Amino acid sequence: VQLVESGGGLVQAGGSLRLSCALSGFTIDDYAIAWFRRAPGKEREGVACISNSDGSTWYADSVKGRFTITNAKHTVFLQMNNLKPDDTAVYYCAANFWGTTVMAEDHYGAWGQGTQVTVYS
């Protein structure tokens, strides 16, 4: 199982980015993909999650209405609109094989390497 993120970059506040998480090696359909982020000096936090099992989604309150997570075959996208400087972080995608939008990190057995998002004002 492998996850590879892409799409990070430098963007002005109010702008948009779309992150991609390319999946490979998945042999079952019951899984969920989440995006986490770690800002400098802060704990890693959950941002959004989508279940491949039933299509359900979860969003952190801080990103509701601005971020959208979608699932195409073998790729999960995180569309980020109206970005704020507080969104600056390394963004990671991760997979859990429970198929639910649980956000406890110990449920996630596979992680990508991360992609940097920097939002300047």
N, C-alpha and C. Protein backbone atom coordinates (compact mmCIF):
# COMPACT_ATOMS: atom_id res chain seq x y z
N VAL A 1 0.85 -1.19 0.00
CA VAL A 1 0.00 0.00 0.00
C VAL A 1 0.88 1.24 0.00
N GLN A 2 0.58 2.15 -0.90
CA GLN A 2 1.37 3.39 -0.98
C GLN A 2 0.45 4.58 -1.22
N LEU A 3 0.76 5.69 -0.57
CA LEU A 3 0.04 6.94 -0.76
C LEU A 3 1.06 8.02 -1.10
N VAL A 4 0.78 8.78 -2.12
CA VAL A 4 1.69 9.83 -2.55
C VAL A 4 0.92 11.12 -2.73
N GLU A 5 1.30 12.13 -1.93
CA GLU A 5 0.63 13.43 -2.02
C GLU A 5 1.31 14.32 -3.05
N SER A 6 0.53 15.23 -3.60
CA SER A 6 1.06 16.26 -4.48
C SER A 6 0.10 17.45 -4.46
N GLY A 7 0.56 18.56 -5.00
CA GLY A 7 -0.31 19.72 -5.14
C GLY A 7 -0.08 20.84 -4.15
N GLY A 8 0.83 20.64 -3.22
CA GLY A 8 1.11 21.71 -2.28
C GLY A 8 1.83 22.87 -2.96
N GLY A 9 1.98 23.97 -2.23
CA GLY A 9 2.66 25.12 -2.80
C GLY A 9 2.48 26.36 -1.96
N LEU A 10 2.82 27.48 -2.58
CA LEU A 10 2.75 28.79 -1.94
C LEU A 10 1.57 29.55 -2.56
N VAL A 11 0.70 30.07 -1.72
CA VAL A 11 -0.50 30.75 -2.23
C VAL A 11 -0.84 31.92 -1.32
N GLN A 12 -1.39 32.95 -1.91
CA GLN A 12 -1.81 34.11 -1.14
C GLN A 12 -3.12 33.81 -0.43
N ALA A 13 -3.31 34.43 0.72
CA ALA A 13 -4.56 34.25 1.47
C ALA A 13 -5.75 34.57 0.56
N GLY A 14 -6.78 33.74 0.67
CA GLY A 14 -7.94 33.87 -0.19
C GLY A 14 -7.87 33.00 -1.44
N GLY A 15 -6.70 32.48 -1.71
CA GLY A 15 -6.51 31.65 -2.88
C GLY A 15 -6.91 30.21 -2.65
N SER A 16 -6.64 29.37 -3.65
CA SER A 16 -7.05 27.97 -3.63
C SER A 16 -5.90 27.06 -4.03
N LEU A 17 -5.95 25.85 -3.53
CA LEU A 17 -5.05 24.78 -3.94
C LEU A 17 -5.85 23.49 -3.95
N ARG A 18 -5.42 22.55 -4.77
CA ARG A 18 -6.01 21.22 -4.74
C ARG A 18 -4.90 20.20 -4.50
N LEU A 19 -5.03 19.50 -3.40
CA LEU A 19 -4.08 18.44 -3.07
C LEU A 19 -4.60 17.13 -3.62
N SER A 20 -3.68 16.28 -4.05
CA SER A 20 -4.01 14.95 -4.53
C SER A 20 -3.29 13.91 -3.70
N CYS A 21 -3.95 12.79 -3.50
CA CYS A 21 -3.36 11.65 -2.81
C CYS A 21 -3.55 10.44 -3.71
N ALA A 22 -2.47 10.02 -4.37
CA ALA A 22 -2.53 8.88 -5.28
C ALA A 22 -2.35 7.59 -4.50
N LEU A 23 -3.27 6.66 -4.72
CA LEU A 23 -3.27 5.39 -3.99
C LEU A 23 -2.79 4.27 -4.88
N SER A 24 -2.00 3.38 -4.31
CA SER A 24 -1.60 2.18 -5.05
C SER A 24 -1.48 1.02 -4.07
N GLY A 25 -1.70 -0.16 -4.60
CA GLY A 25 -1.56 -1.36 -3.77
C GLY A 25 -2.77 -1.69 -2.93
N PHE A 26 -3.88 -0.98 -3.14
CA PHE A 26 -5.09 -1.26 -2.36
C PHE A 26 -5.81 -2.44 -3.00
N THR A 27 -6.02 -3.51 -2.24
CA THR A 27 -6.66 -4.71 -2.78
C THR A 27 -8.05 -4.93 -2.20
N ILE A 28 -8.47 -4.05 -1.30
CA ILE A 28 -9.82 -4.15 -0.73
C ILE A 28 -10.54 -2.83 -0.93
N ASP A 29 -11.86 -2.84 -0.79
CA ASP A 29 -12.66 -1.64 -0.99
C ASP A 29 -13.04 -0.95 0.32
N ASP A 30 -12.87 -1.65 1.43
CA ASP A 30 -13.23 -1.06 2.73
C ASP A 30 -12.05 -0.30 3.30
N TYR A 31 -12.01 0.98 3.00
CA TYR A 31 -10.99 1.83 3.57
C TYR A 31 -11.50 3.26 3.58
N ALA A 32 -10.82 4.10 4.28
CA ALA A 32 -11.11 5.53 4.29
C ALA A 32 -9.79 6.27 4.17
N ILE A 33 -9.84 7.39 3.52
CA ILE A 33 -8.66 8.22 3.35
C ILE A 33 -8.89 9.55 4.07
N ALA A 34 -7.92 9.93 4.86
CA ALA A 34 -8.01 11.20 5.59
C ALA A 34 -6.84 12.09 5.24
N TRP A 35 -7.09 13.38 5.40
CA TRP A 35 -6.01 14.36 5.34
C TRP A 35 -5.77 14.88 6.75
N PHE A 36 -4.52 14.87 7.12
CA PHE A 36 -4.08 15.47 8.37
C PHE A 36 -3.12 16.60 8.02
N ARG A 37 -2.86 17.47 8.99
CA ARG A 37 -1.86 18.50 8.76
C ARG A 37 -1.12 18.78 10.06
N ARG A 38 0.13 19.21 9.90
CA ARG A 38 0.93 19.61 11.05
C ARG A 38 1.51 20.97 10.76
N ALA A 39 1.07 21.94 11.54
CA ALA A 39 1.61 23.29 11.43
C ALA A 39 2.85 23.41 12.31
N PRO A 40 3.73 24.35 12.00
CA PRO A 40 4.94 24.51 12.82
C PRO A 40 4.61 24.71 14.29
N GLY A 41 5.23 23.91 15.14
CA GLY A 41 5.04 24.05 16.57
C GLY A 41 3.73 23.52 17.10
N LYS A 42 2.94 22.84 16.27
CA LYS A 42 1.64 22.34 16.71
C LYS A 42 1.54 20.84 16.51
N GLU A 43 0.56 20.25 17.18
CA GLU A 43 0.29 18.83 17.00
C GLU A 43 -0.36 18.59 15.64
N ARG A 44 -0.16 17.39 15.12
CA ARG A 44 -0.84 17.03 13.88
C ARG A 44 -2.34 16.94 14.16
N GLU A 45 -3.14 17.42 13.23
CA GLU A 45 -4.59 17.42 13.43
C GLU A 45 -5.29 16.90 12.18
N GLY A 46 -6.47 16.31 12.38
CA GLY A 46 -7.26 15.85 11.28
C GLY A 46 -7.95 17.00 10.59
N VAL A 47 -8.03 16.92 9.26
CA VAL A 47 -8.61 17.98 8.46
C VAL A 47 -9.90 17.50 7.80
N ALA A 48 -9.84 16.36 7.13
CA ALA A 48 -11.00 15.84 6.41
C ALA A 48 -10.80 14.36 6.17
N CYS A 49 -11.91 13.67 5.93
CA CYS A 49 -11.84 12.23 5.70
C CYS A 49 -12.99 11.81 4.81
N ILE A 50 -12.75 10.80 3.98
CA ILE A 50 -13.81 10.25 3.16
C ILE A 50 -13.73 8.74 3.20
N SER A 51 -14.88 8.12 3.35
CA SER A 51 -14.94 6.67 3.38
C SER A 51 -15.18 6.13 1.98
N ASN A 52 -14.32 5.23 1.55
CA ASN A 52 -14.56 4.58 0.27
C ASN A 52 -15.68 3.56 0.39
N SER A 53 -15.99 3.14 1.60
CA SER A 53 -17.01 2.12 1.84
C SER A 53 -18.42 2.65 1.62
N ASP A 54 -18.70 3.86 2.17
CA ASP A 54 -20.06 4.38 2.06
C ASP A 54 -20.13 5.83 1.59
N GLY A 55 -18.98 6.43 1.29
CA GLY A 55 -18.97 7.80 0.77
C GLY A 55 -19.13 8.88 1.81
N SER A 56 -19.24 8.51 3.08
CA SER A 56 -19.42 9.53 4.12
C SER A 56 -18.16 10.36 4.26
N THR A 57 -18.33 11.59 4.73
CA THR A 57 -17.21 12.51 4.89
C THR A 57 -17.24 13.14 6.27
N TRP A 58 -16.09 13.65 6.66
CA TRP A 58 -15.94 14.37 7.93
C TRP A 58 -15.00 15.52 7.68
N TYR A 59 -15.30 16.66 8.32
CA TYR A 59 -14.44 17.84 8.22
C TYR A 59 -14.20 18.43 9.60
N ALA A 60 -13.00 18.93 9.80
CA ALA A 60 -12.73 19.71 10.99
C ALA A 60 -13.52 21.02 10.92
N ASP A 61 -13.95 21.52 12.06
CA ASP A 61 -14.73 22.77 12.08
C ASP A 61 -13.98 23.91 11.40
N SER A 62 -12.67 23.91 11.53
CA SER A 62 -11.87 25.02 11.02
C SER A 62 -11.85 25.09 9.49
N VAL A 63 -12.25 24.01 8.83
CA VAL A 63 -12.19 24.00 7.36
C VAL A 63 -13.55 23.81 6.71
N LYS A 64 -14.59 23.58 7.51
CA LYS A 64 -15.93 23.39 6.94
C LYS A 64 -16.33 24.59 6.10
N GLY A 65 -16.86 24.30 4.93
CA GLY A 65 -17.29 25.37 4.03
C GLY A 65 -16.18 25.87 3.13
N ARG A 66 -14.94 25.50 3.42
CA ARG A 66 -13.80 25.95 2.60
C ARG A 66 -13.10 24.79 1.90
N PHE A 67 -13.03 23.65 2.55
CA PHE A 67 -12.34 22.48 1.99
C PHE A 67 -13.37 21.44 1.58
N THR A 68 -13.06 20.71 0.50
CA THR A 68 -13.91 19.63 0.04
C THR A 68 -13.05 18.43 -0.29
N ILE A 69 -13.42 17.28 0.25
CA ILE A 69 -12.69 16.04 -0.02
C ILE A 69 -13.54 15.20 -0.97
N THR A 70 -12.89 14.68 -2.02
CA THR A 70 -13.56 13.82 -2.99
C THR A 70 -12.69 12.62 -3.30
N ASN A 71 -13.35 11.62 -3.84
CA ASN A 71 -12.68 10.34 -4.07
C ASN A 71 -12.94 9.89 -5.49
N ALA A 72 -11.92 9.94 -6.31
CA ALA A 72 -12.00 9.35 -7.64
C ALA A 72 -11.26 8.01 -7.56
N LYS A 73 -11.36 7.23 -8.59
CA LYS A 73 -10.72 5.92 -8.55
C LYS A 73 -9.22 6.09 -8.36
N HIS A 74 -8.72 5.57 -7.26
CA HIS A 74 -7.30 5.53 -6.93
C HIS A 74 -6.69 6.89 -6.59
N THR A 75 -7.51 7.93 -6.47
CA THR A 75 -7.00 9.24 -6.08
C THR A 75 -8.03 9.93 -5.19
N VAL A 76 -7.54 10.56 -4.14
CA VAL A 76 -8.38 11.36 -3.26
C VAL A 76 -7.89 12.80 -3.34
N PHE A 77 -8.84 13.71 -3.51
CA PHE A 77 -8.50 15.12 -3.67
C PHE A 77 -8.96 15.91 -2.44
N LEU A 78 -8.22 16.96 -2.14
CA LEU A 78 -8.65 17.92 -1.13
C LEU A 78 -8.62 19.29 -1.80
N GLN A 79 -9.80 19.79 -2.14
CA GLN A 79 -9.92 21.12 -2.71
C GLN A 79 -9.97 22.12 -1.57
N MET A 80 -9.04 23.05 -1.57
CA MET A 80 -8.94 24.02 -0.48
C MET A 80 -9.17 25.42 -1.05
N ASN A 81 -10.25 26.03 -0.64
CA ASN A 81 -10.60 27.38 -1.09
C ASN A 81 -10.51 28.37 0.06
N ASN A 82 -10.43 29.63 -0.28
CA ASN A 82 -10.38 30.70 0.71
C ASN A 82 -9.32 30.38 1.78
N LEU A 83 -8.14 30.06 1.32
CA LEU A 83 -7.08 29.67 2.25
C LEU A 83 -6.67 30.82 3.15
N LYS A 84 -6.28 30.46 4.36
CA LYS A 84 -5.87 31.43 5.37
C LYS A 84 -4.45 31.12 5.82
N PRO A 85 -3.73 32.09 6.35
CA PRO A 85 -2.38 31.80 6.85
C PRO A 85 -2.37 30.67 7.88
N ASP A 86 -3.43 30.53 8.66
CA ASP A 86 -3.50 29.45 9.64
C ASP A 86 -3.57 28.07 8.99
N ASP A 87 -3.82 28.00 7.69
CA ASP A 87 -3.83 26.72 7.00
C ASP A 87 -2.42 26.27 6.62
N THR A 88 -1.43 27.10 6.85
CA THR A 88 -0.05 26.73 6.55
C THR A 88 0.36 25.53 7.37
N ALA A 89 0.82 24.48 6.68
CA ALA A 89 1.17 23.23 7.36
C ALA A 89 1.70 22.25 6.33
N VAL A 90 2.27 21.16 6.83
CA VAL A 90 2.53 20.00 5.98
C VAL A 90 1.28 19.14 6.02
N TYR A 91 0.76 18.81 4.86
CA TYR A 91 -0.47 18.03 4.75
C TYR A 91 -0.11 16.58 4.38
N TYR A 92 -0.70 15.66 5.12
CA TYR A 92 -0.48 14.24 4.92
C TYR A 92 -1.80 13.55 4.60
N CYS A 93 -1.77 12.60 3.67
CA CYS A 93 -2.93 11.72 3.54
C CYS A 93 -2.57 10.38 4.17
N ALA A 94 -3.61 9.73 4.64
CA ALA A 94 -3.42 8.47 5.36
C ALA A 94 -4.64 7.58 5.13
N ALA A 95 -4.43 6.27 5.26
CA ALA A 95 -5.50 5.30 5.03
C ALA A 95 -5.80 4.51 6.29
N ASN A 96 -7.09 4.35 6.58
CA ASN A 96 -7.49 3.38 7.59
C ASN A 96 -8.31 2.30 6.91
N PHE A 97 -8.20 1.10 7.42
CA PHE A 97 -8.86 -0.04 6.79
C PHE A 97 -10.08 -0.50 7.60
N TRP A 98 -10.62 0.45 8.37
CA TRP A 98 -11.92 0.24 9.02
C TRP A 98 -13.03 0.70 8.08
N GLY A 99 -12.68 1.61 7.15
CA GLY A 99 -13.69 2.11 6.23
C GLY A 99 -14.57 3.20 6.81
N THR A 100 -14.22 3.68 7.99
CA THR A 100 -15.04 4.71 8.64
C THR A 100 -14.24 6.01 8.77
N THR A 101 -14.96 7.09 9.01
CA THR A 101 -14.31 8.40 9.10
C THR A 101 -13.84 8.68 10.52
N VAL A 102 -13.25 7.66 11.12
CA VAL A 102 -12.64 7.85 12.43
C VAL A 102 -11.36 8.63 12.25
N MET A 103 -11.06 9.54 13.16
CA MET A 103 -9.90 10.41 12.97
C MET A 103 -8.77 10.13 13.97
N ALA A 104 -8.90 9.09 14.75
CA ALA A 104 -7.81 8.73 15.65
C ALA A 104 -6.63 8.24 14.84
N GLU A 105 -5.48 8.87 15.03
CA GLU A 105 -4.32 8.55 14.20
C GLU A 105 -3.88 7.11 14.31
N ASP A 106 -4.11 6.48 15.45
CA ASP A 106 -3.66 5.09 15.59
C ASP A 106 -4.51 4.12 14.77
N HIS A 107 -5.57 4.61 14.15
CA HIS A 107 -6.36 3.78 13.25
C HIS A 107 -5.79 3.79 11.83
N TYR A 108 -4.81 4.64 11.58
CA TYR A 108 -4.28 4.82 10.23
C TYR A 108 -2.97 4.07 10.07
N GLY A 109 -2.98 3.10 9.18
CA GLY A 109 -1.83 2.22 9.04
C GLY A 109 -0.91 2.55 7.88
N ALA A 110 -1.31 3.48 7.05
CA ALA A 110 -0.47 3.85 5.91
C ALA A 110 -0.53 5.36 5.74
N TRP A 111 0.64 5.96 5.53
CA TRP A 111 0.76 7.42 5.44
C TRP A 111 1.60 7.79 4.22
N GLY A 112 1.26 8.96 3.67
CA GLY A 112 2.11 9.53 2.65
C GLY A 112 3.25 10.32 3.28
N GLN A 113 4.08 10.90 2.41
CA GLN A 113 5.27 11.60 2.89
C GLN A 113 5.00 13.05 3.25
N GLY A 114 3.85 13.58 2.82
CA GLY A 114 3.48 14.95 3.14
C GLY A 114 3.79 15.92 2.01
N THR A 115 3.01 16.99 1.97
CA THR A 115 3.23 18.06 1.00
C THR A 115 3.02 19.40 1.71
N GLN A 116 3.90 20.33 1.45
CA GLN A 116 3.88 21.61 2.16
C GLN A 116 2.88 22.57 1.52
N VAL A 117 2.07 23.18 2.36
CA VAL A 117 1.16 24.25 1.94
C VAL A 117 1.53 25.49 2.74
N THR A 118 1.82 26.57 2.05
CA THR A 118 2.16 27.83 2.71
C THR A 118 1.23 28.92 2.20
N VAL A 119 0.54 29.57 3.13
CA VAL A 119 -0.40 30.63 2.78
C VAL A 119 0.13 31.93 3.37
N TYR A 120 0.35 32.93 2.52
CA TYR A 120 0.87 34.21 3.00
C TYR A 120 -0.19 35.29 2.87
N SER A 121 -0.09 36.25 3.77
CA SER A 121 -1.09 37.33 3.77
C SER A 121 -0.58 38.56 3.03
